[in-house]
Every structure is written in C-alpha cells, then in structure tokens.
Tab-separated table of C-alpha atoms in Angstrom:
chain	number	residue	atom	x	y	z
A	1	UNK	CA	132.800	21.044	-71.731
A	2	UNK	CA	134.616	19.084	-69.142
A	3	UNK	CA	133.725	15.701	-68.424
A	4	UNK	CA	131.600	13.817	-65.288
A	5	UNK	CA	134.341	11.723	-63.416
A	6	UNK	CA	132.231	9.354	-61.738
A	7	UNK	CA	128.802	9.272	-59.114
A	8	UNK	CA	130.976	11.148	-57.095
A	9	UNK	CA	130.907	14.760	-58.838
A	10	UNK	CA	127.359	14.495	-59.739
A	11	UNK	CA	126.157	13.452	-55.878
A	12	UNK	CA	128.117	16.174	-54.759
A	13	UNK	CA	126.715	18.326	-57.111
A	14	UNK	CA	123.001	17.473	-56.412
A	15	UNK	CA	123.679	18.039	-52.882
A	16	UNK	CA	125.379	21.554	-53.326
A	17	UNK	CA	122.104	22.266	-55.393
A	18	UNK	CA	119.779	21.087	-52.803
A	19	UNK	CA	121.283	23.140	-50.674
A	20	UNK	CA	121.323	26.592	-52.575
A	21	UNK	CA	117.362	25.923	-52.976
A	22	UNK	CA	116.551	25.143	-49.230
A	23	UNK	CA	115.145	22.053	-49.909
A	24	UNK	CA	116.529	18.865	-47.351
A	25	UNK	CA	119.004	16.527	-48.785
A	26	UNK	CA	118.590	12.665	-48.182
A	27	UNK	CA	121.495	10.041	-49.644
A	28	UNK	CA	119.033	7.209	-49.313
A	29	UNK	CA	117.403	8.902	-51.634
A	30	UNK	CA	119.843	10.121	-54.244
A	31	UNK	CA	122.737	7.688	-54.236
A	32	UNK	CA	120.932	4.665	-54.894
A	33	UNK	CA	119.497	5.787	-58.617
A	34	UNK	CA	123.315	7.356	-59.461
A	35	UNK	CA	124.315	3.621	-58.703
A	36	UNK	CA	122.218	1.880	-60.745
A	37	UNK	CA	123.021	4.056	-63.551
A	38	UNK	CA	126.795	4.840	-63.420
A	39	UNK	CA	127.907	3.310	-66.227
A	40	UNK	CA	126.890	6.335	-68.642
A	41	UNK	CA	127.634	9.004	-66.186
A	42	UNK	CA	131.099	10.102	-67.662
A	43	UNK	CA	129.062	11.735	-70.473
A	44	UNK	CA	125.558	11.396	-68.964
A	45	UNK	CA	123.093	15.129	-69.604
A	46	UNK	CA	121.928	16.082	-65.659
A	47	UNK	CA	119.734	18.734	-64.948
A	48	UNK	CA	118.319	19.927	-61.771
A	49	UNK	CA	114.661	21.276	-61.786
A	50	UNK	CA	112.466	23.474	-59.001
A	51	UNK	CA	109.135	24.616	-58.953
A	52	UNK	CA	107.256	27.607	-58.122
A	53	UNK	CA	104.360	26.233	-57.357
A	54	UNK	CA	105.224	26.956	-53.762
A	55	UNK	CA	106.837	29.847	-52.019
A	56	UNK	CA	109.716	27.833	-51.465
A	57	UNK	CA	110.714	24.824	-53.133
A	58	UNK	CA	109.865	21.660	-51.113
A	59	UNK	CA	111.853	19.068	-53.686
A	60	UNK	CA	114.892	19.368	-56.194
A	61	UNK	CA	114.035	17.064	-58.787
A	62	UNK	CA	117.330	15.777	-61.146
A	63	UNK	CA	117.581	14.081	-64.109
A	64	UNK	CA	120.725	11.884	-65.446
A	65	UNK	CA	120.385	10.655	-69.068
A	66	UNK	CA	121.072	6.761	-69.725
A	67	UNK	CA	122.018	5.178	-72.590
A	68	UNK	CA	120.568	2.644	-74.647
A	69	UNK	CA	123.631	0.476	-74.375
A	70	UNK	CA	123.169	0.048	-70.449
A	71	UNK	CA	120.127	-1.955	-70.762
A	72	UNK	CA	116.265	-1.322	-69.949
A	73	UNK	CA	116.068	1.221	-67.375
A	74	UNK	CA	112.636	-0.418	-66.563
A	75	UNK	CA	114.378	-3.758	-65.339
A	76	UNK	CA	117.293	-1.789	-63.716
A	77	UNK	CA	114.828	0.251	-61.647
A	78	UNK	CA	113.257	-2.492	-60.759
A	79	UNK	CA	116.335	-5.029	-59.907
A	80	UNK	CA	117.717	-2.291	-57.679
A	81	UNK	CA	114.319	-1.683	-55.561
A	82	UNK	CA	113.673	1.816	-57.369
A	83	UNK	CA	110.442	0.807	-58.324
A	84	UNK	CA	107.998	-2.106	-56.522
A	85	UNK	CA	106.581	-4.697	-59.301
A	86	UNK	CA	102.972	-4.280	-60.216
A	87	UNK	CA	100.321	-5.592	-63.142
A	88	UNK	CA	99.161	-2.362	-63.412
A	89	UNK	CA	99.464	-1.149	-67.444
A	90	UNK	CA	102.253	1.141	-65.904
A	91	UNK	CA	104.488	-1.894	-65.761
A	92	UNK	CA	104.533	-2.780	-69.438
A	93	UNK	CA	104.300	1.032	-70.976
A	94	UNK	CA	108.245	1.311	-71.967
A	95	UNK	CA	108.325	-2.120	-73.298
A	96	UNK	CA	105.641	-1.055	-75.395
A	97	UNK	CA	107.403	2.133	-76.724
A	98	UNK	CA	110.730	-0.253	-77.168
A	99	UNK	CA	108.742	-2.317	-79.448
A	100	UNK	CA	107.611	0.830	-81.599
A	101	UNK	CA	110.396	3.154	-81.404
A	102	UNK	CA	113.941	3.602	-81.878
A	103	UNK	CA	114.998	5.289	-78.978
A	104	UNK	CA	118.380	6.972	-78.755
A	105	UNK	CA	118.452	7.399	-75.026
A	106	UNK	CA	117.017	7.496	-72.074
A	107	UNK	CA	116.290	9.413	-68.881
A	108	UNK	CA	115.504	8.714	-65.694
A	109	UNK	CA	114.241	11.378	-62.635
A	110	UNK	CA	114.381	11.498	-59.436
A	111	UNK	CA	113.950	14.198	-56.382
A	112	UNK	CA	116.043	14.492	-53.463
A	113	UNK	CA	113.593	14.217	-51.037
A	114	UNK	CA	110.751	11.662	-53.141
A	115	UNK	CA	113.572	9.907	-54.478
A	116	UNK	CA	112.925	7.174	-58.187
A	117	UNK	CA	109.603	8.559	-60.162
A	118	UNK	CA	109.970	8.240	-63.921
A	119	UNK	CA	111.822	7.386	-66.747
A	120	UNK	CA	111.662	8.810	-70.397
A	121	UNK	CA	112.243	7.039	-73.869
A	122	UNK	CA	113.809	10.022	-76.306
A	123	UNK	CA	113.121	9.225	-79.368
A	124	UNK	CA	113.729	12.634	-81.645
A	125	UNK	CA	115.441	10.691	-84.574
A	126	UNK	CA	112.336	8.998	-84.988
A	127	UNK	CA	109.452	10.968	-83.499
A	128	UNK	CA	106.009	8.901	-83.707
A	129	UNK	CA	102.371	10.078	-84.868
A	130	UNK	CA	100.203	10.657	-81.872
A	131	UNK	CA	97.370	8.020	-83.619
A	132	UNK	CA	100.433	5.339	-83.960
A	133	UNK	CA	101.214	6.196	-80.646
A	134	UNK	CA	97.528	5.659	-78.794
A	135	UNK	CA	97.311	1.967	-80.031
A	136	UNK	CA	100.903	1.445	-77.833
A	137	UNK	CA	100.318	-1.892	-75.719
A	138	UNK	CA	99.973	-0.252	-71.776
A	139	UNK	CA	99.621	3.604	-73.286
A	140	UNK	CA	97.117	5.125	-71.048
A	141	UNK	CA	93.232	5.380	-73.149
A	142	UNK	CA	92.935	8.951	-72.314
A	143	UNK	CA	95.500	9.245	-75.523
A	144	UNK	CA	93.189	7.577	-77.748
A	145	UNK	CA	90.622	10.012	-76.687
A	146	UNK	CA	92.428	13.027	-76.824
A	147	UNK	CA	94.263	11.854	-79.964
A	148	UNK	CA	91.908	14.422	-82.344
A	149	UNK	CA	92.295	17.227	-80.215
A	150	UNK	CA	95.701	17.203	-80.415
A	151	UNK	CA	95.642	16.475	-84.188
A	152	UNK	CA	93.622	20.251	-84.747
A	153	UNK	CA	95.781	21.991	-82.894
A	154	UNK	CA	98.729	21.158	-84.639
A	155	UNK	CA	100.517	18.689	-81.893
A	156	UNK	CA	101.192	15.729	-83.998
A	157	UNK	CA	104.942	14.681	-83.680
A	158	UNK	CA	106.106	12.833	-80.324
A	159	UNK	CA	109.577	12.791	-79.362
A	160	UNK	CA	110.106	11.673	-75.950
A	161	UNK	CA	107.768	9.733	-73.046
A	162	UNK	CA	108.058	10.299	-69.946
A	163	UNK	CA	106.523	7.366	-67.163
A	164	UNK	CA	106.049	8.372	-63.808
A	165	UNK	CA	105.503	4.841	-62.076
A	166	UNK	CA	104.516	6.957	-58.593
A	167	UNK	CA	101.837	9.084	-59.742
A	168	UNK	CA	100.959	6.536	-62.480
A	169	UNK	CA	100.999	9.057	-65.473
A	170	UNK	CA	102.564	9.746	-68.734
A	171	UNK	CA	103.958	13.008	-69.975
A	172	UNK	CA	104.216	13.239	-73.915
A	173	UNK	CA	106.530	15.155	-75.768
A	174	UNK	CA	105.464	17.241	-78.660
A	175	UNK	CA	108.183	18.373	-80.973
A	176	UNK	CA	108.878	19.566	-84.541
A	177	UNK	CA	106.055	22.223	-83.351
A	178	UNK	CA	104.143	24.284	-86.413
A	179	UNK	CA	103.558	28.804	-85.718
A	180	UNK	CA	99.880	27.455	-86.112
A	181	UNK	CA	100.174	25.156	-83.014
A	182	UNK	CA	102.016	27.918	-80.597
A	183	UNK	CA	99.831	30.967	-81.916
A	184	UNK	CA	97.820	32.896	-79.258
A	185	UNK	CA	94.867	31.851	-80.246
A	186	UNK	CA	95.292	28.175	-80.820
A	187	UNK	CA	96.838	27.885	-77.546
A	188	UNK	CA	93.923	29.433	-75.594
A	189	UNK	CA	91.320	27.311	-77.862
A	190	UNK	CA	93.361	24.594	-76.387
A	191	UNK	CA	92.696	25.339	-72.932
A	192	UNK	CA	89.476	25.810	-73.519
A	193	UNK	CA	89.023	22.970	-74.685
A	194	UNK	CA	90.977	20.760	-72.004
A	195	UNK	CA	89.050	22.642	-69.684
A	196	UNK	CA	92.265	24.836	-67.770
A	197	UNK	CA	92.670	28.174	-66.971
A	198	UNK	CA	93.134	30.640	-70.161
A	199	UNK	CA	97.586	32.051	-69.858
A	200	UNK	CA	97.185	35.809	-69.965
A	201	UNK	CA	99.360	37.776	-72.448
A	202	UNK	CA	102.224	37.364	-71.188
A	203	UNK	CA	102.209	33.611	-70.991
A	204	UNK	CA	101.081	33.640	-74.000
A	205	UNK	CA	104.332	35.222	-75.317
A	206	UNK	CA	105.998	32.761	-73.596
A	207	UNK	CA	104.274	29.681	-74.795
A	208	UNK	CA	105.089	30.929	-78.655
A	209	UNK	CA	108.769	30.562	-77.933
A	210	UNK	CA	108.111	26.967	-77.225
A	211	UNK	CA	109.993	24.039	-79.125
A	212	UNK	CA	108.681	21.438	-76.965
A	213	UNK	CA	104.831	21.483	-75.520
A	214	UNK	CA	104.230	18.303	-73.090
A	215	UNK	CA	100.578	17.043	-71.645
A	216	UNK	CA	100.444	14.565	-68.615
A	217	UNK	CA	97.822	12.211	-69.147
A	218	UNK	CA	96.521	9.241	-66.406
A	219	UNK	CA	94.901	5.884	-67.014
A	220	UNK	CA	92.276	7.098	-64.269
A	221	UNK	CA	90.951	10.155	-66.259
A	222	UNK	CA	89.954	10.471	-70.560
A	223	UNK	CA	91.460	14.231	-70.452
A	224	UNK	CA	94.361	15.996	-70.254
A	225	UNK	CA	95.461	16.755	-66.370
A	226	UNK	CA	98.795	19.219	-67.287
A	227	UNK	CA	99.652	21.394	-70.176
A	228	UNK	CA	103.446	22.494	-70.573
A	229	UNK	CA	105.574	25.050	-72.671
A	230	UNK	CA	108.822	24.671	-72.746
A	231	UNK	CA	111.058	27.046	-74.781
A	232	UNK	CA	114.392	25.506	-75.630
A	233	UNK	CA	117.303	25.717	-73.366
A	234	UNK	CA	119.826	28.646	-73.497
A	235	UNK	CA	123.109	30.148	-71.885
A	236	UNK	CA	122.171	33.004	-69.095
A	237	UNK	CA	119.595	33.578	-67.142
A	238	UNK	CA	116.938	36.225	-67.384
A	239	UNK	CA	114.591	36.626	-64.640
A	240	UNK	CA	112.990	39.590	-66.091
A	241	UNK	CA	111.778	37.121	-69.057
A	242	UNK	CA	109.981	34.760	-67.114
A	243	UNK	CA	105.737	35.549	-67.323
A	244	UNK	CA	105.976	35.139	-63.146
A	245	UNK	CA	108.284	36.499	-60.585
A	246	UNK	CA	110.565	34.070	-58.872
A	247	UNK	CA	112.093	34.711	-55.249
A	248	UNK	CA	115.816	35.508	-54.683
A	249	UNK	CA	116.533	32.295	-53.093
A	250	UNK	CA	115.207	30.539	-56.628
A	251	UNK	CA	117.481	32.590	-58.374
A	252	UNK	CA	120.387	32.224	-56.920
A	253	UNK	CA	119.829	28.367	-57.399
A	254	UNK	CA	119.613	28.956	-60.884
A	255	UNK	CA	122.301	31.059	-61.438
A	256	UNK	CA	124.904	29.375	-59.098
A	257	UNK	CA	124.164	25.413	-59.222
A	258	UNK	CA	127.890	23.809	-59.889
A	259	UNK	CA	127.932	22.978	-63.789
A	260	UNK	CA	130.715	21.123	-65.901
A	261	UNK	CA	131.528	23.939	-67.921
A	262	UNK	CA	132.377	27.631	-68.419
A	263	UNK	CA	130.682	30.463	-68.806
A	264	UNK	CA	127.041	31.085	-67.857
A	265	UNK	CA	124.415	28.647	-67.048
A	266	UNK	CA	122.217	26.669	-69.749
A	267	UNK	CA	118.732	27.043	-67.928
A	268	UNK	CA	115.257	25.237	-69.271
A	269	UNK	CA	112.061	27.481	-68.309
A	270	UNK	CA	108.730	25.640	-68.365
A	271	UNK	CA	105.531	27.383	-67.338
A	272	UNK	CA	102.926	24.606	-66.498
A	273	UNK	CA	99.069	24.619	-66.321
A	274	UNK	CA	97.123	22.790	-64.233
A	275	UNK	CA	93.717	22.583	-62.878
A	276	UNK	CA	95.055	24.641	-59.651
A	277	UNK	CA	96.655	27.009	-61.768
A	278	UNK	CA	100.209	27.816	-63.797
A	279	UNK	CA	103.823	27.554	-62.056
A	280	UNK	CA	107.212	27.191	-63.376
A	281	UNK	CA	110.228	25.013	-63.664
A	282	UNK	CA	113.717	25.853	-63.906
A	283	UNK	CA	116.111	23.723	-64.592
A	284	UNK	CA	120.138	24.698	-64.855
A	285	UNK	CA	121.960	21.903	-66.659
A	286	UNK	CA	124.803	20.765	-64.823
A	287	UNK	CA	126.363	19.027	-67.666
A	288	UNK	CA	125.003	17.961	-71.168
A	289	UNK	CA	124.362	14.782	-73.125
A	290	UNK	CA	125.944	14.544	-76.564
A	291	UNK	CA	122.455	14.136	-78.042
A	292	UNK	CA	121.311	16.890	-75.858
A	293	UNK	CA	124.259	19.523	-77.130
A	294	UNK	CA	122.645	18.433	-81.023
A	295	UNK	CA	119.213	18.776	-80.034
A	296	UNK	CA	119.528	22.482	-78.780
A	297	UNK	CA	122.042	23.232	-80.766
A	298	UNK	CA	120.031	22.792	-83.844
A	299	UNK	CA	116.883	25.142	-82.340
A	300	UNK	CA	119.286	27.873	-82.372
A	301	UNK	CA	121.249	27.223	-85.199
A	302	UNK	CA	124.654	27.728	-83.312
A	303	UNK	CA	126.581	25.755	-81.346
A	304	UNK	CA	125.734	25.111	-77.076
C-alpha cells in the first residue's frame, strides 16, 4: 500500500467521495480537522462512511486515525475551535479513559457537511471489562445500569470508545466476541430486552458474522439508544450480501471512492438498530492504519 503524502491527497480524496455520493462538499468544514491532525497523516487509517437511513445520503462522514504521539486529541479539538468548552461530563470522558487505558491510537470523525463530532480511544491491546469501565470518571450512568445486561449476553470486552461531543453520547466497542453472544437467539433476547425492533433472518445472519458489536449510550437516558453489528472489514464488495438493498448511486460510492492501494476496495458493513428502525453503513477505506492492517488481518487469518 502506497503512502498518504500530505492533507492534500486525503482532502482531495474526501471531496471526490462526497461527490460520487451526492452529498454537498464544504472546506470550512473538512480542512480545518485534516489541519489539526496532519502530523500522522502520512500513515494515518481514513475511511469514508454513508448511511441508508435515507434515500439518499445527506452527509459523508470520514474518519482519519491519530496517533498517540501527537498529543490529546481532546485539547487539539478544542485549541483549534473543533469543539466549544463545556462542564458538561462530556468534557472530561477521554481523560478518564487515558487514566484507565493504554490506548494505542486514536480516531477522530467528522462529516462533510456537520463537520468535528467525535473522537475514539482504541484500545484492543488492552481491552477493559465493561464493570471496570462504568466506574470511568465522566462515563455516562446508563453504563452502570446496563452493565449486567451486557454481562449475560456475552458482551464483556471493550476495545475502543467513541465520544460524540455534538450529540453528547458514547458508542462502546465490544470485541473478542463469544458464538454465544452473536447467536440468533441471544441477539433477539437482546433486543428484547433493550426494547428495539427484533432483525429478521436475514439480519440475523448478518449480525453472526460480527467481530465488533457497538451500543450508543447518553447521559440523558439509563438504556441503550443504538445497537450495531459490524462484521470485519474485507476486499470487494458484495451488494447481494448486505440484509437491505442499497441504491446504485450508494454503490458506486462504494465501489469507486479513490483508495491508496490496488486492487479492490476494503469496505466495513454495519447494519444499525434504532428505535426508528435498522439502516446501514458503508464505509470503503481509503487507506489503512498500521494497527488497522493487524487488527483485520488477524480476523481473517491472512494478510489485508
């Protein structure tokens, strides 16, 4: 895999995406959160992401990877006028997962028309209990309350947070993921339970392939507001494997974003519940962290 010259190449490649999937392209938007982070670029994991939660996408969310070496991200945001200062919990969340993890990079996300929402500690060399997790200094309560429902169905291990200082939510990343926690049945005792709409077969047969399952949770709610499978990322692109249809125009994003290497794309598929109902992401990689190419490489035992 070729290598990320510089802010240029990845702006330029955002836009090209944004354009392929219709939605409208802003610099002020984009440019600023390449700047702050340009120092890890060169080898820097981005991947754009859509959803189909709409008949057209209205946003083209990216993410750049960051790493530890350039600082807090937090503070960076924050210095550069990504994010406004607030005493909400929010504010101190990632300090509180730097003080009980050992975080081997991060990630931060933005959308080319929203612009700065969230940043993620990844933390797979050292994934944390969900019960060491819940006592986290500015970790949302609904975690402590949900704690033992995640516990019986088998999602124990955490590998990456992800802070969205917009919405004011956390996503958790459940990894190292057991048969008995992606099995048909414990998946739609888990809806139940959370209180969302029940995937039909098909989803289900989706959600089994999972090797990372991620809940949003708010500090304005005790229960779980999203539910997301995510199987692990893979070269080509297989429309007729997704549980929904996706429109040509989707497609043709995924298949022909620009990417720093040969040979067909490496696409992430999520399918997401939510009180409204399920959608998908896509995501084509345009380029991949080193950490990234290990992770994925070692779900499918062969090299990305």
């Amino acid at each position: 895999m070729s290598g990320v010259t510089g802010i240029d190449d990845v702006y330029a490649a955002i836009e090209e995406s944004a354009r392929l999937a219709g939605v409208p392209f802003s610099r002020e938007k984009v440019h600023p959160i390449l700047s702050a982070y340009a120092d890890g670029l060169a080898q820097a994991g981005v991947v754009y992401s859509v959803s189909t939660s709409e008949s057209s996408p209205a946003e083209l969310d990216f993410t750049v990877t960051v790493p530890t070496s350039s600082g807090d991200p937090y503070a960076t945001a924050v210095e550069r006028g990504l994010i406004a200062p607030t005493d909400h919990p929010v504010a101190g969340l990632l300090s509180g997962i730097q003080s009980r993890c050992t975080i081997s990079e991060y990630l931060v996300d933005g959308g080319v028309v929203g612009g700065f929402n969230k940043i993620y500690a990844h933390f797979p060399q050292d994934v944390q209990s969900v019960s060491k997790l819940a006592d986290t200094p500015g970790m949302p309560p609904a975690l402590a309350a949900t704690a033992d429902l995640f516990e019986r169905h088998g999602l124990t291990d955490v590998a990456m947070i992800g802070i969205d200082y917009g919405r004011r939510t956390v996503n958790l990343y459940f990894a190292q993921l057991s048969e008995q926690a992606r099995a048909p049945q414990n998946v739609l005792s888990l809806h139940r339970e959370i209180g969302l709409p029940e995937p039909d077969e098909q989803m289900l047969a989706f959600a089994r392939r999972s090797f990372r399952i991620y809940v949003t949770l708010g500090w304005d709610t005790d229960g779980v507001e999203r539910i997301c499978y995510a199987p692990p990322p893979d070269r080509g692109f297989d429309p007729a494997a997704l549980p929904v249809p996706i429109t040509p125009r989707v497609e043709e994003f995924v298949r022909s974003a620009p990417r720093a290497y040969q040979g067909e794309p490496i696409v992430i598929a999520a399918v997401k519940w939510a009180p409204e109902g399920e959608y998908l992401n896509l995501g084509p990689y345009y380029q991949l962290s080193p950490l990234m190419r290990k992770v994925i490489s070692a779900v499918h035992n062969k090299e990305i």
